[in-house]
mmCIF file of C-alpha atoms in Angstrom:
data_model
loop_
_atom_site.group_PDB
_atom_site.id
_atom_site.type_symbol
_atom_site.label_atom_id
_atom_site.label_comp_id
_atom_site.label_asym_id
_atom_site.label_seq_id
_atom_site.Cartn_x
_atom_site.Cartn_y
_atom_site.Cartn_z
ATOM 1 C CA MET A 1 169.517 273.951 54.379
ATOM 2 C CA ILE A 2 169.131 270.291 53.348
ATOM 3 C CA ASP A 3 172.783 270.083 52.324
ATOM 4 C CA ARG A 4 173.877 271.466 55.680
ATOM 5 C CA ILE A 5 171.774 268.901 57.519
ATOM 6 C CA ARG A 6 173.298 266.107 55.469
ATOM 7 C CA ILE A 7 176.800 267.338 56.162
ATOM 8 C CA ASP A 8 176.152 267.570 59.876
ATOM 9 C CA ARG A 9 174.700 264.061 59.913
ATOM 10 C CA SER A 10 177.710 262.708 58.066
ATOM 11 C CA ARG A 11 179.978 263.985 60.842
ATOM 12 C CA VAL A 12 178.250 261.756 63.389
ATOM 13 C CA PRO A 13 180.367 258.601 63.980
ATOM 14 C CA ALA A 14 178.907 255.563 62.213
ATOM 15 C CA ARG A 15 178.507 253.634 65.487
ATOM 16 C CA LEU A 16 176.242 256.396 66.829
ATOM 17 C CA ARG A 17 173.976 256.839 63.809
ATOM 18 C CA ALA A 18 171.803 253.772 64.413
ATOM 19 C CA PRO A 19 171.259 254.490 68.152
ATOM 20 C CA LEU A 20 170.463 258.150 67.413
ATOM 21 C CA HIS A 21 168.028 257.106 64.689
ATOM 22 C CA ARG A 22 166.299 254.708 67.110
ATOM 23 C CA LEU A 23 166.021 257.480 69.690
ATOM 24 C CA ARG A 24 164.611 259.938 67.150
ATOM 25 C CA VAL A 25 161.994 257.427 65.994
ATOM 26 C CA SER A 26 161.080 256.455 69.581
ATOM 27 C CA ILE A 27 161.052 259.875 71.237
ATOM 28 C CA VAL A 28 157.265 260.366 70.963
ATOM 29 C CA PRO A 29 156.415 256.871 72.327
ATOM 30 C CA VAL A 30 158.891 257.475 75.166
ATOM 31 C CA LEU A 31 157.165 260.762 76.049
ATOM 32 C CA GLN A 32 153.772 259.034 75.797
ATOM 33 C CA CYS A 33 154.891 256.351 78.265
ATOM 34 C CA ALA A 34 156.232 258.975 80.671
ATOM 35 C CA LEU A 35 153.046 261.030 80.509
ATOM 36 C CA GLY A 36 150.810 257.944 80.789
ATOM 37 C CA ALA A 37 152.689 256.633 83.845
ATOM 38 C CA GLY A 38 152.449 259.974 85.644
ATOM 39 C CA LEU A 39 148.765 260.515 84.878
ATOM 40 C CA ALA A 40 147.831 256.951 85.873
ATOM 41 C CA TRP A 41 149.586 257.358 89.229
ATOM 42 C CA LEU A 42 147.955 260.752 89.786
ATOM 43 C CA ILE A 43 144.454 259.472 89.064
ATOM 44 C CA ALA A 44 144.872 256.323 91.164
ATOM 45 C CA THR A 45 146.177 258.251 94.177
ATOM 46 C CA GLU A 46 144.104 261.434 94.007
ATOM 47 C CA VAL A 47 140.826 260.187 92.544
ATOM 48 C CA PHE A 48 140.622 256.653 93.962
ATOM 49 C CA GLY A 49 142.714 257.273 97.070
ATOM 50 C CA HIS A 50 144.998 254.261 96.651
ATOM 51 C CA LYS A 51 148.162 254.555 98.727
ATOM 52 C CA GLN A 52 150.560 252.623 96.484
ATOM 53 C CA PRO A 53 148.869 252.058 93.108
ATOM 54 C CA PHE A 54 152.056 250.789 91.494
ATOM 55 C CA PHE A 55 150.195 248.806 88.863
ATOM 56 C CA ALA A 56 148.401 251.848 87.413
ATOM 57 C CA PRO A 57 151.589 253.336 85.873
ATOM 58 C CA ILE A 58 152.861 249.841 85.029
ATOM 59 C CA ALA A 59 149.659 249.074 83.118
ATOM 60 C CA ALA A 60 149.900 252.389 81.278
ATOM 61 C CA VAL A 61 153.521 251.782 80.251
ATOM 62 C CA ILE A 62 152.855 248.184 79.148
ATOM 63 C CA SER A 63 149.819 249.312 77.146
ATOM 64 C CA LEU A 64 151.677 252.121 75.401
ATOM 65 C CA GLY A 65 155.141 250.614 74.926
ATOM 66 C CA LEU A 66 157.485 251.658 72.111
ATOM 67 C CA SER A 67 155.617 249.692 69.457
ATOM 68 C CA ALA A 68 152.876 251.668 67.726
ATOM 69 C CA GLY A 69 150.687 248.670 66.955
ATOM 70 C CA ARG A 70 147.771 247.150 68.869
ATOM 71 C CA ARG A 71 147.930 249.518 71.823
ATOM 72 C CA GLN A 72 144.191 249.409 72.468
ATOM 73 C CA ARG A 73 144.289 245.650 72.590
ATOM 74 C CA ARG A 74 147.315 245.685 74.897
ATOM 75 C CA ALA A 75 145.451 247.979 77.298
ATOM 76 C CA LEU A 76 142.463 245.629 77.355
ATOM 77 C CA GLU A 77 144.696 242.569 77.716
ATOM 78 C CA VAL A 78 146.517 244.048 80.715
ATOM 79 C CA ALA A 79 143.281 244.926 82.487
ATOM 80 C CA PHE A 80 141.667 241.595 81.632
ATOM 81 C CA GLY A 81 144.731 239.588 82.674
ATOM 82 C CA VAL A 82 144.918 241.355 86.024
ATOM 83 C CA THR A 83 141.232 240.740 86.657
ATOM 84 C CA VAL A 84 141.547 237.023 85.918
ATOM 85 C CA GLY A 85 144.706 236.677 88.024
ATOM 86 C CA VAL A 86 143.354 238.510 91.041
ATOM 87 C CA ALA A 87 140.009 236.686 90.907
ATOM 88 C CA VAL A 88 141.573 233.229 90.579
ATOM 89 C CA GLY A 89 144.324 233.955 93.119
ATOM 90 C CA ASP A 90 141.945 235.343 95.706
ATOM 91 C CA LEU A 91 139.530 232.435 95.319
ATOM 92 C CA ILE A 92 142.153 229.672 95.431
ATOM 93 C CA ILE A 93 144.416 231.132 98.137
ATOM 94 C CA SER A 94 141.476 231.690 100.463
ATOM 95 C CA VAL A 95 140.859 227.913 100.293
ATOM 96 C CA ILE A 96 144.333 226.316 100.149
ATOM 97 C CA GLY A 97 146.486 228.994 101.822
ATOM 98 C CA SER A 98 149.930 230.313 100.799
ATOM 99 C CA GLY A 99 153.167 228.442 100.169
ATOM 100 C CA THR A 100 155.396 226.952 97.496
ATOM 101 C CA TRP A 101 153.018 224.418 96.031
ATOM 102 C CA GLN A 102 150.092 226.815 96.432
ATOM 103 C CA ILE A 103 151.898 229.377 94.204
ATOM 104 C CA MET A 104 152.443 226.710 91.551
ATOM 105 C CA VAL A 105 148.783 225.718 91.653
ATOM 106 C CA VAL A 106 147.532 229.314 91.493
ATOM 107 C CA VAL A 107 149.809 230.265 88.583
ATOM 108 C CA ALA A 108 148.838 227.144 86.619
ATOM 109 C CA ILE A 109 145.110 227.729 87.123
ATOM 110 C CA ALA A 110 145.289 231.465 86.419
ATOM 111 C CA MET A 111 147.282 231.005 83.202
ATOM 112 C CA SER A 112 145.053 228.150 82.050
ATOM 113 C CA ALA A 113 141.935 230.244 82.620
ATOM 114 C CA ALA A 114 143.495 233.151 80.730
ATOM 115 C CA VAL A 115 144.474 230.911 77.794
ATOM 116 C CA LEU A 116 140.913 229.571 77.600
ATOM 117 C CA LEU A 117 139.473 233.093 77.628
ATOM 118 C CA ASP A 118 141.901 234.875 75.293
ATOM 119 C CA LYS A 119 144.462 233.842 72.646
ATOM 120 C CA GLY A 120 146.836 236.766 73.258
ATOM 121 C CA PRO A 121 150.174 236.150 75.031
ATOM 122 C CA LEU A 122 149.868 239.164 77.332
ATOM 123 C CA VAL A 123 146.724 238.047 79.204
ATOM 124 C CA PRO A 124 148.250 234.820 80.653
ATOM 125 C CA MET A 125 151.385 236.695 81.770
ATOM 126 C CA GLN A 126 149.371 239.379 83.544
ATOM 127 C CA ALA A 127 147.072 236.765 85.069
ATOM 128 C CA ALA A 128 150.079 234.823 86.395
ATOM 129 C CA SER A 129 151.806 237.889 87.879
ATOM 130 C CA SER A 130 148.594 239.054 89.534
ATOM 131 C CA ALA A 131 147.920 235.604 90.952
ATOM 132 C CA VAL A 132 151.453 235.490 92.368
ATOM 133 C CA LEU A 133 150.905 238.888 93.979
ATOM 134 C CA VAL A 134 147.752 237.654 95.684
ATOM 135 C CA ALA A 135 149.481 234.443 96.776
ATOM 136 C CA THR A 136 152.493 236.216 98.276
ATOM 137 C CA LEU A 137 151.657 239.780 99.321
ATOM 138 C CA LEU A 138 147.938 240.491 99.362
ATOM 139 C CA PRO A 139 145.652 238.966 101.998
ATOM 140 C CA PRO A 140 142.925 236.824 100.402
ATOM 141 C CA GLY A 141 139.466 238.300 100.604
ATOM 142 C CA GLY A 142 140.831 241.799 101.164
ATOM 143 C CA ILE A 143 140.160 244.929 99.170
ATOM 144 C CA GLU A 144 143.695 245.194 97.811
ATOM 145 C CA GLY A 145 143.010 242.743 94.985
ATOM 146 C CA PHE A 146 139.992 244.787 93.906
ATOM 147 C CA ASN A 147 142.074 247.966 94.064
ATOM 148 C CA ARG A 148 144.682 246.348 91.842
ATOM 149 C CA MET A 149 142.012 245.661 89.228
ATOM 150 C CA ILE A 150 140.930 249.305 89.364
ATOM 151 C CA ASP A 151 144.571 250.382 88.951
ATOM 152 C CA ALA A 152 144.940 248.155 85.891
ATOM 153 C CA PHE A 153 141.829 249.598 84.270
ATOM 154 C CA THR A 154 142.997 253.105 85.177
ATOM 155 C CA GLY A 155 146.337 252.542 83.476
ATOM 156 C CA GLY A 156 144.661 251.112 80.374
ATOM 157 C CA VAL A 157 142.172 253.962 80.070
ATOM 158 C CA VAL A 158 144.924 256.543 80.558
ATOM 159 C CA ALA A 159 146.987 254.829 77.849
ATOM 160 C CA ILE A 160 144.135 255.059 75.333
ATOM 161 C CA ALA A 161 143.561 258.714 76.277
ATOM 162 C CA VAL A 162 147.250 259.506 75.748
ATOM 163 C CA ILE A 163 147.150 257.831 72.312
ATOM 164 C CA ALA A 164 144.150 259.960 71.364
ATOM 165 C CA LEU A 165 145.415 263.289 72.706
ATOM 166 C CA MET A 166 149.180 262.942 72.111
ATOM 167 C CA PRO A 167 149.357 260.664 69.073
ATOM 168 C CA THR A 168 152.233 259.841 66.803
ATOM 169 C CA HIS A 169 151.402 260.816 63.225
ATOM 170 C CA PRO A 170 149.539 257.842 61.685
ATOM 171 C CA VAL A 171 151.023 258.444 58.231
ATOM 172 C CA LEU A 172 154.573 259.657 58.773
ATOM 173 C CA ARG A 173 156.052 256.596 60.493
ATOM 174 C CA ALA A 174 154.561 254.089 58.055
ATOM 175 C CA ARG A 175 155.583 256.264 55.115
ATOM 176 C CA SER A 176 159.125 256.546 56.457
ATOM 177 C CA ASP A 177 159.294 252.758 56.949
ATOM 178 C CA ALA A 178 158.176 252.134 53.352
ATOM 179 C CA ALA A 179 160.705 254.658 52.058
ATOM 180 C CA ALA A 180 163.512 252.951 53.991
ATOM 181 C CA VAL A 181 162.592 249.563 52.498
ATOM 182 C CA LEU A 182 162.543 251.098 49.014
ATOM 183 C CA ALA A 183 165.944 252.718 49.573
ATOM 184 C CA THR A 184 167.459 249.386 50.643
ATOM 185 C CA THR A 185 165.842 247.646 47.659
ATOM 186 C CA ALA A 186 167.290 250.303 45.346
ATOM 187 C CA ASP A 187 170.768 249.755 46.802
ATOM 188 C CA VAL A 188 170.405 245.996 46.387
ATOM 189 C CA LEU A 189 169.363 246.235 42.731
ATOM 190 C CA SER A 190 172.098 248.749 41.925
ATOM 191 C CA ASP A 191 174.746 246.513 43.477
ATOM 192 C CA VAL A 192 173.377 243.403 41.769
ATOM 193 C CA ALA A 193 173.589 245.169 38.408
ATOM 194 C CA ALA A 194 177.123 246.386 39.107
ATOM 195 C CA GLY A 195 178.141 242.938 40.321
ATOM 196 C CA LEU A 196 176.739 241.266 37.201
ATOM 197 C CA ARG A 197 178.622 243.685 34.957
ATOM 198 C CA ALA A 198 181.929 243.087 36.744
ATOM 199 C CA MET A 199 181.205 239.429 37.620
ATOM 200 C CA ASP A 200 181.954 240.451 41.209
ATOM 201 C CA THR A 201 180.823 237.643 43.506
ATOM 202 C CA ASP A 202 181.397 239.556 46.735
ATOM 203 C CA ARG A 203 179.292 242.512 45.624
ATOM 204 C CA VAL A 204 176.360 240.380 44.510
ATOM 205 C CA ARG A 205 176.544 238.233 47.653
ATOM 206 C CA SER A 206 176.594 241.357 49.830
ATOM 207 C CA ALA A 207 173.530 242.662 47.997
ATOM 208 C CA LEU A 208 171.788 239.329 48.550
ATOM 209 C CA GLU A 209 172.442 239.496 52.306
ATOM 210 C CA ARG A 210 170.995 242.998 52.457
ATOM 211 C CA ALA A 211 167.951 241.833 50.510
ATOM 212 C CA ARG A 212 167.432 239.037 53.012
ATOM 213 C CA GLY A 213 167.695 241.538 55.856
ATOM 214 C CA THR A 214 164.772 243.649 54.636
ATOM 215 C CA GLN A 215 162.157 241.524 56.410
ATOM 216 C CA SER A 216 162.630 243.409 59.681
ATOM 217 C CA GLY A 217 161.888 246.653 57.841
ATOM 218 C CA ILE A 218 158.746 245.128 56.333
ATOM 219 C CA ASP A 219 157.623 243.903 59.759
ATOM 220 C CA GLU A 220 158.236 247.330 61.294
ATOM 221 C CA MET A 221 156.259 248.956 58.490
ATOM 222 C CA ARG A 222 153.316 246.635 59.073
ATOM 223 C CA SER A 223 153.459 247.284 62.818
ATOM 224 C CA ASP A 224 153.443 251.045 62.267
ATOM 225 C CA ILE A 225 150.597 250.714 59.765
ATOM 226 C CA SER A 226 148.611 248.810 62.393
ATOM 227 C CA GLY A 227 149.384 251.516 64.935
ATOM 228 C CA GLY A 228 148.535 254.246 62.443
ATOM 229 C CA GLU A 229 145.165 252.660 61.716
ATOM 230 C CA GLU A 230 144.438 252.625 65.435
ATOM 231 C CA ILE A 231 145.452 256.275 65.845
ATOM 232 C CA SER A 232 143.479 257.444 62.813
ATOM 233 C CA LYS A 233 140.350 255.927 64.370
ATOM 234 C CA ILE A 234 140.612 257.032 68.015
ATOM 235 C CA SER A 235 142.411 260.383 67.780
ATOM 236 C CA PRO A 236 140.238 263.357 66.759
ATOM 237 C CA LEU A 237 143.448 265.137 65.726
ATOM 238 C CA HIS A 238 143.910 262.708 62.831
ATOM 239 C CA TRP A 239 140.409 261.813 61.691
ATOM 240 C CA ALA A 240 140.961 264.005 58.640
ATOM 241 C CA ASN A 241 144.046 261.932 57.694
ATOM 242 C CA HIS A 242 142.163 258.652 57.427
ATOM 243 C CA SER A 243 141.960 258.588 53.617
ATOM 244 C CA ARG A 244 145.613 259.537 53.352
ATOM 245 C CA PHE A 245 146.483 256.752 55.756
ATOM 246 C CA ASP A 246 144.500 254.243 53.682
ATOM 247 C CA ARG A 247 146.680 255.065 50.673
ATOM 248 C CA VAL A 248 149.833 254.371 52.675
ATOM 249 C CA ALA A 249 148.396 251.147 54.113
ATOM 250 C CA ALA A 250 147.638 249.916 50.582
ATOM 251 C CA VAL A 251 151.390 249.957 49.872
ATOM 252 C CA ALA A 252 152.254 247.219 52.389
ATOM 253 C CA ASP A 253 151.353 244.065 50.433
ATOM 254 C CA PRO A 254 152.733 245.040 47.005
ATOM 255 C CA LEU A 255 155.927 246.383 48.575
ATOM 256 C CA ASP A 256 156.369 243.162 50.545
ATOM 257 C CA ASN A 257 155.876 241.167 47.333
ATOM 258 C CA ALA A 258 158.329 243.382 45.437
ATOM 259 C CA VAL A 259 161.024 242.811 48.066
ATOM 260 C CA ARG A 260 160.463 239.049 47.903
ATOM 261 C CA ASN A 261 160.915 239.144 44.126
ATOM 262 C CA VAL A 262 164.116 241.142 44.493
ATOM 263 C CA ARG A 263 165.462 238.524 46.894
ATOM 264 C CA VAL A 264 164.856 235.823 44.293
ATOM 265 C CA LEU A 265 166.494 238.003 41.640
ATOM 266 C CA ALA A 266 169.557 238.607 43.809
ATOM 267 C CA ARG A 267 169.848 234.920 44.662
ATOM 268 C CA ARG A 268 169.712 233.963 40.970
ATOM 269 C CA ALA A 269 172.265 236.670 40.132
ATOM 270 C CA ALA A 270 174.608 235.319 42.816
ATOM 271 C CA GLY A 271 174.313 231.859 41.273
ATOM 272 C CA ALA A 272 175.061 233.260 37.823
ATOM 273 C CA VAL A 273 178.248 234.954 39.025
ATOM 274 C CA ASP A 274 179.340 231.872 40.963
ATOM 275 C CA ASN A 275 178.914 229.755 37.828
ATOM 276 C CA ASP A 276 180.545 232.367 35.556
ATOM 277 C CA ASP A 277 177.264 232.620 33.663
ATOM 278 C CA ARG A 278 177.261 236.037 31.976
ATOM 279 C CA ILE A 279 173.990 237.930 31.680
ATOM 280 C CA GLN A 280 173.248 239.958 28.555
ATOM 281 C CA PRO A 281 173.750 243.731 28.989
ATOM 282 C CA GLN A 282 170.116 244.608 28.212
ATOM 283 C CA ILE A 283 168.872 242.590 31.197
ATOM 284 C CA ILE A 284 171.552 244.033 33.479
ATOM 285 C CA GLU A 285 170.450 247.520 32.464
ATOM 286 C CA LEU A 286 166.863 246.650 33.329
ATOM 287 C CA VAL A 287 168.001 245.623 36.817
ATOM 288 C CA ALA A 288 169.966 248.863 37.204
ATOM 289 C CA ASP A 289 167.029 250.956 35.962
ATOM 290 C CA LEU A 290 164.705 249.157 38.350
ATOM 291 C CA GLY A 291 167.062 250.178 41.159
ATOM 292 C CA HIS A 292 166.872 253.791 39.976
ATOM 293 C CA ALA A 293 163.065 253.531 39.930
ATOM 294 C CA CYS A 294 163.121 252.388 43.567
ATOM 295 C CA TYR A 295 165.067 255.548 44.461
ATOM 296 C CA VAL A 296 162.331 257.578 42.735
ATOM 297 C CA LEU A 297 159.669 255.694 44.707
ATOM 298 C CA ASN A 298 161.644 256.302 47.893
ATOM 299 C CA ASP A 299 161.415 260.050 47.212
ATOM 300 C CA MET A 300 157.738 259.622 46.322
ATOM 301 C CA MET A 301 156.968 258.030 49.696
ATOM 302 C CA LEU A 302 158.714 260.854 51.559
ATOM 303 C CA ALA A 303 157.100 263.638 49.498
ATOM 304 C CA ASP A 304 154.193 265.511 51.047
ATOM 305 C CA PRO A 305 150.896 265.776 49.106
ATOM 306 C CA GLY A 306 151.365 268.057 46.127
ATOM 307 C CA GLN A 307 155.136 267.679 46.101
ATOM 308 C CA SER A 308 157.227 265.890 43.509
ATOM 309 C CA PRO A 309 157.700 263.070 42.675
ATOM 310 C CA ASP A 310 154.144 261.841 43.003
ATOM 311 C CA GLN A 311 152.584 258.489 42.163
ATOM 312 C CA ALA A 312 152.088 259.438 38.517
ATOM 313 C CA GLU A 313 155.781 260.241 38.091
ATOM 314 C CA GLY A 314 156.789 256.998 39.790
ATOM 315 C CA ALA A 315 154.475 255.035 37.503
ATOM 316 C CA ARG A 316 155.917 256.819 34.452
ATOM 317 C CA VAL A 317 159.444 255.696 35.347
ATOM 318 C CA LEU A 318 158.297 252.118 35.860
ATOM 319 C CA ARG A 319 156.344 252.047 32.575
ATOM 320 C CA SER A 320 159.452 253.107 30.672
ATOM 321 C CA ILE A 321 161.236 250.033 32.089
ATOM 322 C CA ALA A 322 158.245 247.797 31.371
ATOM 323 C CA ARG A 323 158.307 248.767 27.700
ATOM 324 C CA ARG A 324 161.862 247.402 27.446
ATOM 325 C CA SER A 325 161.298 244.204 29.425
ATOM 326 C CA GLY A 326 159.503 242.106 26.840
ATOM 327 C CA LYS A 327 159.772 238.346 26.842
ATOM 328 C CA GLY A 328 161.643 238.469 23.531
ATOM 329 C CA LEU A 329 164.796 239.363 25.467
ATOM 330 C CA VAL A 330 165.069 235.774 26.675
ATOM 331 C CA ALA A 331 163.712 233.974 23.608
ATOM 332 C CA ASP A 332 167.014 232.131 23.151
ATOM 333 C CA SER A 333 168.285 232.353 26.738
ATOM 334 C CA GLY A 334 168.829 229.822 29.477
ATOM 335 C CA LEU A 335 167.086 229.498 32.818
ATOM 336 C CA THR A 336 169.125 232.133 34.685
ATOM 337 C CA GLU A 337 168.343 235.041 32.339
ATOM 338 C CA THR A 338 164.717 233.919 32.112
ATOM 339 C CA VAL A 339 164.340 233.909 35.905
ATOM 340 C CA ILE A 340 166.023 237.317 36.308
ATOM 341 C CA LEU A 341 163.782 238.887 33.663
ATOM 342 C CA ALA A 342 160.721 237.238 35.202
ATOM 343 C CA GLN A 343 161.607 238.751 38.589
ATOM 344 C CA VAL A 344 162.139 242.161 37.005
ATOM 345 C CA ARG A 345 158.678 241.943 35.422
ATOM 346 C CA SER A 346 157.028 240.733 38.633
ATOM 347 C CA THR A 347 158.721 243.486 40.630
ATOM 348 C CA LEU A 348 157.507 246.065 38.101
ATOM 349 C CA VAL A 349 153.924 244.921 38.656
ATOM 350 C CA ASP A 350 154.277 245.173 42.435
ATOM 351 C CA LEU A 351 155.935 248.601 42.307
ATOM 352 C CA LEU A 352 153.276 249.918 39.915
ATOM 353 C CA MET A 353 150.738 248.876 42.540
ATOM 354 C CA VAL A 354 152.788 250.826 45.107
ATOM 355 C CA CYS A 355 152.213 253.786 42.768
ATOM 356 C CA GLY A 356 148.460 253.315 43.029
ATOM 357 C CA LEU A 357 147.658 251.146 39.998
ATOM 358 C CA THR A 358 145.387 248.141 40.288
ATOM 359 C CA ARG A 359 146.937 244.755 39.595
ATOM 360 C CA VAL A 360 145.057 244.487 36.285
ATOM 361 C CA SER A 361 146.386 247.862 35.129
ATOM 362 C CA ALA A 362 149.895 247.012 36.285
ATOM 363 C CA LEU A 363 149.888 243.709 34.409
ATOM 364 C CA ALA A 364 148.622 245.473 31.299
ATOM 365 C CA THR A 365 151.840 247.498 31.082
ATOM 366 C CA LEU A 366 153.783 244.288 30.379
ATOM 367 C CA ARG A 367 151.690 243.036 27.462
#
């Protein structure tokens, strides 16, 4: 079954794979936004009797968005920003009237008040747009401004309810992100090792560029971890997954550090090839084996509880590399080999922490 899926995926044109992957990853947030917009409109029209509560679905969509992180805060920021904007706009416009310079004054005051009250970027934007609405469309002192505030709160509350009742899985997305970073890191290390063997500048340079491009994957992982933490707290459907989520969240820092070390390693390897500085085979093999270990950890991150490989198996593979990465390898070496070995050892420590070891235990494997 797995082989058939892989074959079918390979038939998809390369230019379509990335867009299809983005759609697959975003399909649940898209459905959440659609559901939230519809429910917010329904509640605002049927429960509160507003004739055109356009900001209720807008607030729901802005609060939910495609990003999994900080949705609760976004919902509060939208509602708070609208409240500040409507209050300031209504107060100022009722005194100075409407017009070009009045709009400039209202926007400046509303955004300044929002900045003083909250450090988030969304509150000033919502305050400004709401103030503009009051200055251009809504009569000052009327009930429409108050209704707009109710619509904003309605959209925010609906967004939080949708997150709780139709959540993305708090573990799966973060785990998939970490696995993708590990897969890229494995490819980088494998290509660096191959490039060092063949003294292939292009291959090592290409690996270095891919290593530098991993930061977006790290950032996405952290965003999904933030969103997963939020979901695991507010959704009753995933309260039981909280401990499992904590284990995935603990991976973020050591994995980030491991990727940084690999970037340094790749950069030093590129310099070695450029300068025709050959690296001893034992160190190259350590780099290659570290790449293989990252593939094992990739499978570990994707494995469900009880499946193989688990953290113990990943740690076993890394310990076997650690035993062969003693400092004696570079006793008579120059700076380049010393730096590469140092990065291998540092990466081993970080990856052992990804496998659940404490930093003290991970460092002990290198003594």
